[in-house]
Short mmCIF file of C-alpha atoms in Angstrom, two decimals:
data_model
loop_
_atom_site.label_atom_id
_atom_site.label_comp_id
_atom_site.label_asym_id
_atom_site.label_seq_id
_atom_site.Cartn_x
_atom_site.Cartn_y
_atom_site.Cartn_z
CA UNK A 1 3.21 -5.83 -26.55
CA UNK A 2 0.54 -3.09 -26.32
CA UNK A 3 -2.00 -4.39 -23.98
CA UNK A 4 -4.67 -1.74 -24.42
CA UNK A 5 -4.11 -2.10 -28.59
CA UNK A 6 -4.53 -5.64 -28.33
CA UNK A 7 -6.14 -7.07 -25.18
CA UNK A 8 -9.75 -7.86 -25.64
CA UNK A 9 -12.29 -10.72 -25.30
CA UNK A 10 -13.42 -13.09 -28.45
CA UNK A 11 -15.86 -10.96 -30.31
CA UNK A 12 -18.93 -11.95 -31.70
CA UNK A 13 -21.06 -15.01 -31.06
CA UNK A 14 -18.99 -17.71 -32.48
CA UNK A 15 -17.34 -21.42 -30.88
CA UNK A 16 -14.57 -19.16 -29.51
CA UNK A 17 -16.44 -16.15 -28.68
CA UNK A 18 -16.69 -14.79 -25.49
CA UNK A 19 -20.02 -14.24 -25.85
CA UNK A 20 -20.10 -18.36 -25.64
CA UNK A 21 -17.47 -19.06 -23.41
CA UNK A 22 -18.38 -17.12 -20.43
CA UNK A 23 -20.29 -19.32 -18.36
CA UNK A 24 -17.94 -19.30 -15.44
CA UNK A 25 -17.90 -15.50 -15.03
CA UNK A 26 -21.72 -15.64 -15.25
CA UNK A 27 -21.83 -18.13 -12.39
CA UNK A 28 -19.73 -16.30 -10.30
CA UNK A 29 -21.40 -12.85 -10.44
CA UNK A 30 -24.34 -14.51 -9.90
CA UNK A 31 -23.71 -16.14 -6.54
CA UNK A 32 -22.80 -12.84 -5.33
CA UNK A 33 -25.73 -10.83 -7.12
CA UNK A 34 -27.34 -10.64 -3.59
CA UNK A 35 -24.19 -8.50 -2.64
CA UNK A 36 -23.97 -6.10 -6.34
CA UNK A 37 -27.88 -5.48 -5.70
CA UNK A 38 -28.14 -4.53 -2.13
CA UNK A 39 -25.00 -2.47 -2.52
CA UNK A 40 -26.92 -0.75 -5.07
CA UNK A 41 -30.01 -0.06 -3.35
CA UNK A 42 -28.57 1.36 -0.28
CA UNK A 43 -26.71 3.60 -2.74
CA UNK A 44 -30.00 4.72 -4.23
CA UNK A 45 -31.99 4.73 -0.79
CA UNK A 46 -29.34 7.03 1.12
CA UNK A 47 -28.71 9.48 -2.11
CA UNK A 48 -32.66 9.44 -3.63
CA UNK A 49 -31.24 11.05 -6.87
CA UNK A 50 -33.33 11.60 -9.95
CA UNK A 51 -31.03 10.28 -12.78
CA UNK A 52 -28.63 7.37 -11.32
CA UNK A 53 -25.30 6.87 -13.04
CA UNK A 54 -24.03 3.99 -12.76
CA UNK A 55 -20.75 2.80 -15.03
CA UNK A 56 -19.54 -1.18 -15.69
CA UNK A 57 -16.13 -1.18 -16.10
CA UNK A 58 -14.61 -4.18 -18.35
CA UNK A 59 -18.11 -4.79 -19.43
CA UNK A 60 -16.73 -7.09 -22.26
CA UNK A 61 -19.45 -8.44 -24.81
CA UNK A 62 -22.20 -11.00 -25.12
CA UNK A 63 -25.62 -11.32 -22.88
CA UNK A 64 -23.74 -11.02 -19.41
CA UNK A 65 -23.29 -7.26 -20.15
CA UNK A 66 -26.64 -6.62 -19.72
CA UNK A 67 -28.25 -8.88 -18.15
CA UNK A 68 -26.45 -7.54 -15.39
CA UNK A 69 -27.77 -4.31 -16.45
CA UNK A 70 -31.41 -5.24 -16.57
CA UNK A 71 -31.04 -6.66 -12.93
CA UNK A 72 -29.91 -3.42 -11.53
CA UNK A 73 -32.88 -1.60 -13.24
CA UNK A 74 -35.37 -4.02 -12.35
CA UNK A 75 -33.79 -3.76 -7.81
CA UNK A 76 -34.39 0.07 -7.97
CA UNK A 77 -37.82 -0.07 -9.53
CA UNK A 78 -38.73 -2.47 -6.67
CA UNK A 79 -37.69 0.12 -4.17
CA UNK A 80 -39.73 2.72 -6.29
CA UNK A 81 -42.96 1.29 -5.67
CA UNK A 82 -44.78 4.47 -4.70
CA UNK A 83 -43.04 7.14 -6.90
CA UNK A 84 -41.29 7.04 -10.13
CA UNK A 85 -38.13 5.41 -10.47
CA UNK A 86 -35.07 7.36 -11.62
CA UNK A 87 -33.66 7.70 -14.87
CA UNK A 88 -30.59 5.58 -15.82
CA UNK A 89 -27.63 6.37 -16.87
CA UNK A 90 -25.39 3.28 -17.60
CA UNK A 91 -22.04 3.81 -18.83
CA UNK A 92 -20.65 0.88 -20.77
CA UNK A 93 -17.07 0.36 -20.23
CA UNK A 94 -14.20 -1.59 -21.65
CA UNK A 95 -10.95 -1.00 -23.91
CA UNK A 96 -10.85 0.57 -27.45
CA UNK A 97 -10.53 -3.00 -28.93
CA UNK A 98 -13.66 -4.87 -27.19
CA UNK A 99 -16.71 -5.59 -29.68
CA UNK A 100 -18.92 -2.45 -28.70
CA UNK A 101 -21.00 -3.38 -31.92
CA UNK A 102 -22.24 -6.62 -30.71
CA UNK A 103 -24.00 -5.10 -27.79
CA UNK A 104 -25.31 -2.14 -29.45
CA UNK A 105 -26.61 -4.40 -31.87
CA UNK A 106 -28.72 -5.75 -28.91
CA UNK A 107 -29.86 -3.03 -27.91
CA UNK A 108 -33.04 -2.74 -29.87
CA UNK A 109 -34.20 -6.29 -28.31
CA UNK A 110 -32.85 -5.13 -24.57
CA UNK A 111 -34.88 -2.00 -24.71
CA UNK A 112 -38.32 -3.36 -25.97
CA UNK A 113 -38.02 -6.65 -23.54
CA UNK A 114 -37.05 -4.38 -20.74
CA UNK A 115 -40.12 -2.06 -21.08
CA UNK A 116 -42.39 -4.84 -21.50
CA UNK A 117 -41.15 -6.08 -18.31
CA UNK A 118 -41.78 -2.84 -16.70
CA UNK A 119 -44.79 -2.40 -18.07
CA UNK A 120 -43.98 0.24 -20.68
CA UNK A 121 -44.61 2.75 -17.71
CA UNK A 122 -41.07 4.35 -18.28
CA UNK A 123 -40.15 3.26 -21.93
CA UNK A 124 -37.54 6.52 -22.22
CA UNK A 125 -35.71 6.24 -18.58
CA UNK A 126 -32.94 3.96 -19.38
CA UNK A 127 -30.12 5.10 -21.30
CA UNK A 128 -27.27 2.88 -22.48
CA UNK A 129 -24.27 4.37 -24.03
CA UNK A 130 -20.30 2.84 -24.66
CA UNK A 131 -17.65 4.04 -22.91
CA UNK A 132 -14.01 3.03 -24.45
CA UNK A 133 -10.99 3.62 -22.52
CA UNK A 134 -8.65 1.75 -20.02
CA UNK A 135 -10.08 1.87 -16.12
CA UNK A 136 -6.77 2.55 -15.31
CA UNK A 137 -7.42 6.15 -15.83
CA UNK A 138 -9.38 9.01 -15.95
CA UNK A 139 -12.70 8.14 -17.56
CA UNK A 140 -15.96 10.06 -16.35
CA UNK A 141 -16.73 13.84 -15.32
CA UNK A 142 -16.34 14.61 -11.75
CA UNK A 143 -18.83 13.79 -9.27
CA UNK A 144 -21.18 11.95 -12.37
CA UNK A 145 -21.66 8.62 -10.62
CA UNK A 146 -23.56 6.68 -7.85
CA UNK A 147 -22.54 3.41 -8.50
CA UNK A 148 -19.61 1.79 -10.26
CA UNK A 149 -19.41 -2.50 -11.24
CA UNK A 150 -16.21 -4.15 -12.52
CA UNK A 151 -16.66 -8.30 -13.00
CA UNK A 152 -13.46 -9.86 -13.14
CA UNK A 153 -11.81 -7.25 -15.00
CA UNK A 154 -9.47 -6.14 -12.61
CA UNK A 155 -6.99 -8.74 -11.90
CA UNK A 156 -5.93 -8.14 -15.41
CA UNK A 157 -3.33 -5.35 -15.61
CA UNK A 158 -2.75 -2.32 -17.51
CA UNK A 159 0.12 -3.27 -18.72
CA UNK A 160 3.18 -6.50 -18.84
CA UNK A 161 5.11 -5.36 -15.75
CA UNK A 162 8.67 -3.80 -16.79
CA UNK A 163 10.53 -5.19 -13.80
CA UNK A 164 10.12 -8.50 -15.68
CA UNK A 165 12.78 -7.58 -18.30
CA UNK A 166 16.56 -7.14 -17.83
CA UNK A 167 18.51 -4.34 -19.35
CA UNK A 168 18.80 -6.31 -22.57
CA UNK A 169 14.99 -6.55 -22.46
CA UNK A 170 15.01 -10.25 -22.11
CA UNK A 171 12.36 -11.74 -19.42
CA UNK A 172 13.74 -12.94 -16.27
CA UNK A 173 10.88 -15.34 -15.92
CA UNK A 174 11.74 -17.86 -19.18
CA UNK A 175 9.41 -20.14 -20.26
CA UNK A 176 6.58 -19.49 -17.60
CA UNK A 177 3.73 -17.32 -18.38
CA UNK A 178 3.35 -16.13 -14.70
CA UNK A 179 4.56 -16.74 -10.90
CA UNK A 180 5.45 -20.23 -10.44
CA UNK A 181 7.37 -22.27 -7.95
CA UNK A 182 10.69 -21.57 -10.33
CA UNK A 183 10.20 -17.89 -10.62
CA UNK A 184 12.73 -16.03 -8.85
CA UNK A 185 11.64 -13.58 -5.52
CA UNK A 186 12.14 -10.78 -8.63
CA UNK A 187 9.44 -11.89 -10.77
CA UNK A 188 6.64 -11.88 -7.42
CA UNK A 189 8.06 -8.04 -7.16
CA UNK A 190 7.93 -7.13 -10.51
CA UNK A 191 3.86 -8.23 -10.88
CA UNK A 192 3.02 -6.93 -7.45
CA UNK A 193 4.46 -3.90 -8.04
CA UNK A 194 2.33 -3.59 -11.37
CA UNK A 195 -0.97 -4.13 -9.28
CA UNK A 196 0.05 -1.39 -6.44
CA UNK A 197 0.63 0.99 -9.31
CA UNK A 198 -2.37 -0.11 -11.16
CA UNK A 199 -4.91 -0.43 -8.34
CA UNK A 200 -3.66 2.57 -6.85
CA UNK A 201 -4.51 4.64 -9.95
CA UNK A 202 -7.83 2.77 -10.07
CA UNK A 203 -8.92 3.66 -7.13
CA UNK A 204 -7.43 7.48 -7.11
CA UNK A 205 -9.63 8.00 -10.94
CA UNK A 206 -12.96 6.35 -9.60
CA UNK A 207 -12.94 8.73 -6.18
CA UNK A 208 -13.23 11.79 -8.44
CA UNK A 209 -15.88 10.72 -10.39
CA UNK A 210 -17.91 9.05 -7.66
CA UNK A 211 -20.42 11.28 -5.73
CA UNK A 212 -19.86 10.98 -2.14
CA UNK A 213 -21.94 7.94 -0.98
CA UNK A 214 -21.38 6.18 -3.85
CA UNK A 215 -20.30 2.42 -3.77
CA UNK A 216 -18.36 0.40 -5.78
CA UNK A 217 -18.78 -3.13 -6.46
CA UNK A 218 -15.52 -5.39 -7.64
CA UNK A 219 -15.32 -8.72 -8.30
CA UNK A 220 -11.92 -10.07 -9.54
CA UNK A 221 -9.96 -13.70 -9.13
CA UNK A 222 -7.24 -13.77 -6.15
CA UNK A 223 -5.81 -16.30 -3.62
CA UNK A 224 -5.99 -16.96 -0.41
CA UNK A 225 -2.38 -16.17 1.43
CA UNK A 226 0.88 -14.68 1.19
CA UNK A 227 2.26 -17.71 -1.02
CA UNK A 228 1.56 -16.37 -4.71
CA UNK A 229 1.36 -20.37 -6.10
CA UNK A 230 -1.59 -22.10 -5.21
CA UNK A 231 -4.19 -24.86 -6.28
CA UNK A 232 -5.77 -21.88 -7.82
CA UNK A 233 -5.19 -19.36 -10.67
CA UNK A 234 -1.28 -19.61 -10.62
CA UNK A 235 -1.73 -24.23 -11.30
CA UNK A 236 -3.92 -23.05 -14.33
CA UNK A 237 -1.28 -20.42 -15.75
CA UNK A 238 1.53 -23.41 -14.75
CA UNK A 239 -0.64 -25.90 -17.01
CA UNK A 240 -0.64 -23.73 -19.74
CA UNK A 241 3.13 -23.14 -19.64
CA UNK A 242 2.91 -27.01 -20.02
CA UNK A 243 0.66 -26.65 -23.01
CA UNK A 244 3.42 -24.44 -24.76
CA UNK A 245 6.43 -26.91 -23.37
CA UNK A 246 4.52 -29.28 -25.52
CA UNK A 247 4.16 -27.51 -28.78
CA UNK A 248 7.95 -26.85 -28.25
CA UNK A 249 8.78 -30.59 -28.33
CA UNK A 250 6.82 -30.89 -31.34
CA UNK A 251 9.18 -27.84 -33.15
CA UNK A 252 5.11 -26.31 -33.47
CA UNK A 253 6.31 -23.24 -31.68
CA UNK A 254 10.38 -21.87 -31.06
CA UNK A 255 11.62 -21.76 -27.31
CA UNK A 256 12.54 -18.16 -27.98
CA UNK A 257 9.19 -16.87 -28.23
CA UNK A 258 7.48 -18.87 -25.68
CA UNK A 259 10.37 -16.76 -23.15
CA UNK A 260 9.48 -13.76 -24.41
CA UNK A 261 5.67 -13.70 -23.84
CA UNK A 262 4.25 -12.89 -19.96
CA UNK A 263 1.12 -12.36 -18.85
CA UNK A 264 -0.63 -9.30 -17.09
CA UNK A 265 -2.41 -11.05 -15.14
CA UNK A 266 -2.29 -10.33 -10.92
CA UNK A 267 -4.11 -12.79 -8.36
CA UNK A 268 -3.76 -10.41 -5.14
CA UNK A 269 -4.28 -11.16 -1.38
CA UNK A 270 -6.84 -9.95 0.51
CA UNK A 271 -4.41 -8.09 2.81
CA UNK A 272 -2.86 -6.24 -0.41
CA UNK A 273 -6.17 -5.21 -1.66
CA UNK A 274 -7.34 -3.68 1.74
CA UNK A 275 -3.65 -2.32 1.97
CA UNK A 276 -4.03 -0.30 -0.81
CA UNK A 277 -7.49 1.07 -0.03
CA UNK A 278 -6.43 2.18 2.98
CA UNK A 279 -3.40 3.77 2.05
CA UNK A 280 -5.32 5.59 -1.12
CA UNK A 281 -7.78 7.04 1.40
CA UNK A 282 -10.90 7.88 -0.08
CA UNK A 283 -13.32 4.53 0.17
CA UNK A 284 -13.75 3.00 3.22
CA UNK A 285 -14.36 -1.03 3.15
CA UNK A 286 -18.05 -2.11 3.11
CA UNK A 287 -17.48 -5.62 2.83
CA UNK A 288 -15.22 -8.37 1.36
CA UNK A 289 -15.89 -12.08 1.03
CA UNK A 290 -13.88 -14.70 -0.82
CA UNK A 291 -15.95 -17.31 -2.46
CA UNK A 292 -15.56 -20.38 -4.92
CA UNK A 293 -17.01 -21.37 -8.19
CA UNK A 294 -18.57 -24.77 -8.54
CA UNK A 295 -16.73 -26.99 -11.34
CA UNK A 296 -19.26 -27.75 -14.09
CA UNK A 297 -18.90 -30.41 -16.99
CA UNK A 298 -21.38 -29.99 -20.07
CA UNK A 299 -23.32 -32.72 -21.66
CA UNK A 300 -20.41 -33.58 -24.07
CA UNK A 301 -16.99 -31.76 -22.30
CA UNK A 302 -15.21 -32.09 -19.26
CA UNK A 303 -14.56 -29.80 -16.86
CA UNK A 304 -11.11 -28.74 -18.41
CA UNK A 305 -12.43 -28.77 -21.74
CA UNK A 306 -15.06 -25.99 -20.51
CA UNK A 307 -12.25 -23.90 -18.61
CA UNK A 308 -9.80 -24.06 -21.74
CA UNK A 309 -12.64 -22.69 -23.57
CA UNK A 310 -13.07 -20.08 -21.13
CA UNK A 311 -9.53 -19.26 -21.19
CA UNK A 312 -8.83 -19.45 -24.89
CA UNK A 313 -12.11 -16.44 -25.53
CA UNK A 314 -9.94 -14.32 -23.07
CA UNK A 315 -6.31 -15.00 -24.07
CA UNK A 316 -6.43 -15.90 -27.77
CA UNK A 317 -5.88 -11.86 -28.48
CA UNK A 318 -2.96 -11.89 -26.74
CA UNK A 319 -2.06 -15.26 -27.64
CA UNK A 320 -2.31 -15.03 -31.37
CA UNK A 321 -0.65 -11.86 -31.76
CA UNK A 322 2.57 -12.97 -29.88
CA UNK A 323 2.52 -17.08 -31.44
CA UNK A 324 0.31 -16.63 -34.33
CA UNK A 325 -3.00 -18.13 -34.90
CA UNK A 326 -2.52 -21.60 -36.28
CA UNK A 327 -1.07 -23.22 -32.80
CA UNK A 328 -4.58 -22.34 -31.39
CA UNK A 329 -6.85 -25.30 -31.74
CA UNK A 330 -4.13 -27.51 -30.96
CA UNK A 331 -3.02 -25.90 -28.04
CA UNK A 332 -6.15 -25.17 -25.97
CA UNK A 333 -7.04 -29.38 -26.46
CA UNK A 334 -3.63 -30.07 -24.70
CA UNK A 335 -4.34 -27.68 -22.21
CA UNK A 336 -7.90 -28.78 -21.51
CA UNK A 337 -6.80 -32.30 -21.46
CA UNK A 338 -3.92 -31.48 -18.66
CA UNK A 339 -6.70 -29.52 -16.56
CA UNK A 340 -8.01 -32.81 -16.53
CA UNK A 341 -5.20 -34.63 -15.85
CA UNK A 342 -4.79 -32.16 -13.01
CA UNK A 343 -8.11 -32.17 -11.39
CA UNK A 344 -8.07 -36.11 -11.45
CA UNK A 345 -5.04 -35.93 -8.68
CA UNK A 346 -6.07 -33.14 -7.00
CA UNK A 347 -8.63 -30.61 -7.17
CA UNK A 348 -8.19 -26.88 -8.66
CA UNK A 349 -9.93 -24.20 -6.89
CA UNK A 350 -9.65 -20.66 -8.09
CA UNK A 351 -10.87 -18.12 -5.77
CA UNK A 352 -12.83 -15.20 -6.54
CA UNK A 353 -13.26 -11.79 -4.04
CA UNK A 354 -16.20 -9.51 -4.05
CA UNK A 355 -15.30 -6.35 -2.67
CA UNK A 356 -17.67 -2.93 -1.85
CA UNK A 357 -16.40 0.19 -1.28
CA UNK A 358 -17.71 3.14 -0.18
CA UNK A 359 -16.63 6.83 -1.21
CA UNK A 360 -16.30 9.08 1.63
#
């Protein structure tokens, strides 16, 4: 399967949309906001430049986009009390596929609120434009940008890794969607090699188009040791493996193609992300802290109800175009329902990292 052809978040603003579903991601960039905005203003304050570009890579869809966007803009005005702030150039990133249209059909609102805001003193200094294209990549001129934002967008890979398939092309990892206690050593390889190549490249695009002094600001899931199965992403990926098992027994969906689909997903250590910094060359660490996202219920759904939500506006692209459509509704109940299950004997605890770099 073509991940970059097919790989995007729910569109629109509907029960499944992303735009709906994306309270978790929300929460977690916002108990690190302190972190995004003073990276940002020491950026700013130690470069002084009079257009800042700034890019959000995996932007997605939906409110969160910019919202985040109108945060940054409002931090650097504060620290522009006594002269005019800079212009801004934000750079809207995510693959071909995502649902550009529903933010630029916000747009409109976003500008006239924001100038209100800032007291129509600047109504002409903030400019907002789409950027589609995979991060892992070449996407900006050289030198173009101060500060660059990617929200759990990059433990999602460019691509299923190919040392998960034999020479027949069958998986090696049959019947689980990711790294689980069953996998062999071969399938932990095969996705870790994936991220080194992918992060790698990451990192080697955004130095060229990053000014010196510029910072980048990542958040993205992970786990906490060497051991790639955990209480954490790997027990959700597990559960929905479980999901499937069940739709199997029901003759709802055929063994074969449940062992054929993989995900390109990677939860890395902290150790393998500051390995491959280092080894890359051109940012040097400005911080990295782990941190944990609070389990919410809603008013009428549990916890795993809200998380299979969550999951389903991510995966259902990928899902639907490997199992079809009609196994949806029915799946993501069983798998909310197991999260459940799950929590009630012991708790699930995902990690996320926040991680600034600096460009030399």
């Amino acid at each position: 399967m073509d991940v970059e052809k097919v790989f995007h978040m729910n569109g629109g603003l509907g029960e499944h949309s992303y735009a709906q579903n994306s309270y978790l991601q929300k929460k977690g960039s916002d108990m690190v906001k302190h972190i995004t905005l003073k990276s940002l203003e020491e950026t700013y304050v130690s470069t002084t430049p009079e257009s800042l570009g700034i890019a959000d890579l995996g932007c997605s869809c939906g409110q969160n986009t910019l919202s985040t966007i109108r945060e940054m803009v409002e931090a650097i005005d504060k620290t522009t009390s006594n002269i005019p702030p800079p212009e801004y150039r934000i750079y809207l990133n995510d693959l071909p596929t995502n649902d550009f249209n529903a933010v630029f059909k916000i747009l409109p609102d976003f500008y006239k609120q924001l100038n209100m805001d800032r007291c129509q003193k600047h109504e002409s200094s903030v400019f907002i434009a789409g950027y589609p294209g995979s991060f892992y990549g070449r996407l900006f001129p050289d030198k173009c940008l101060h500060f660059i934002y990617s929200s759990y967008s990059l433990h999602w890979l460019s691509r299923i890794p190919p040392g998960l398939y034999d020479k027949e092309g069958r998986s090696i990892n049959k019947g689980k969607f990711y790294i689980s206690k069953s996998s062999s050593p071969e399938v932990s390889k095969a996705y870790f090699n994936q991220f080194q190549e992918d992060f790698t490249l990451f990192l080697q695009s955004r130095s060229k188009e990053l000014l010196s002094g510029g910072r980048m600001v990542l958040i993205l899931l992970g786990r906490r040791d060497r051991s790639h199965v955990d209480r954490g992403n790997s027990i959700l990926w597990e559960l929905l493996s479980r999901s499937f098992a069940t739709l199997v027994s029901k003759g709802e969906v055929k063994q074969e193609k449940v062992d054929e689909y993989d995900a390109h997903f990677y939860a890395p250590s902290r150790n393998e992300i500051e390995d491959e910094v280092k080894k890359e060359g051109s940012f040097v660490m400005d911080r990295f802290e782990m941190f944990e996202i609070e389990h919410r219920s809603g008013l009428y759904t549990s916890h795993g109800t809200e998380v299979a939500r969550t999951i389903r506006a991510i995966q259902e692209s990928m899902l639907s175009q490997h199992f079809g459509e009609e196994i949806l509704d029915n799946l993501f109940e069983d798998y909310g329902n197991l999260i459940d299950e799950e929590m009630a004997i012991e708790d699930i605890k995902p990690i996320s990292f926040i991680v600034v770099l600096k460009k030399l």
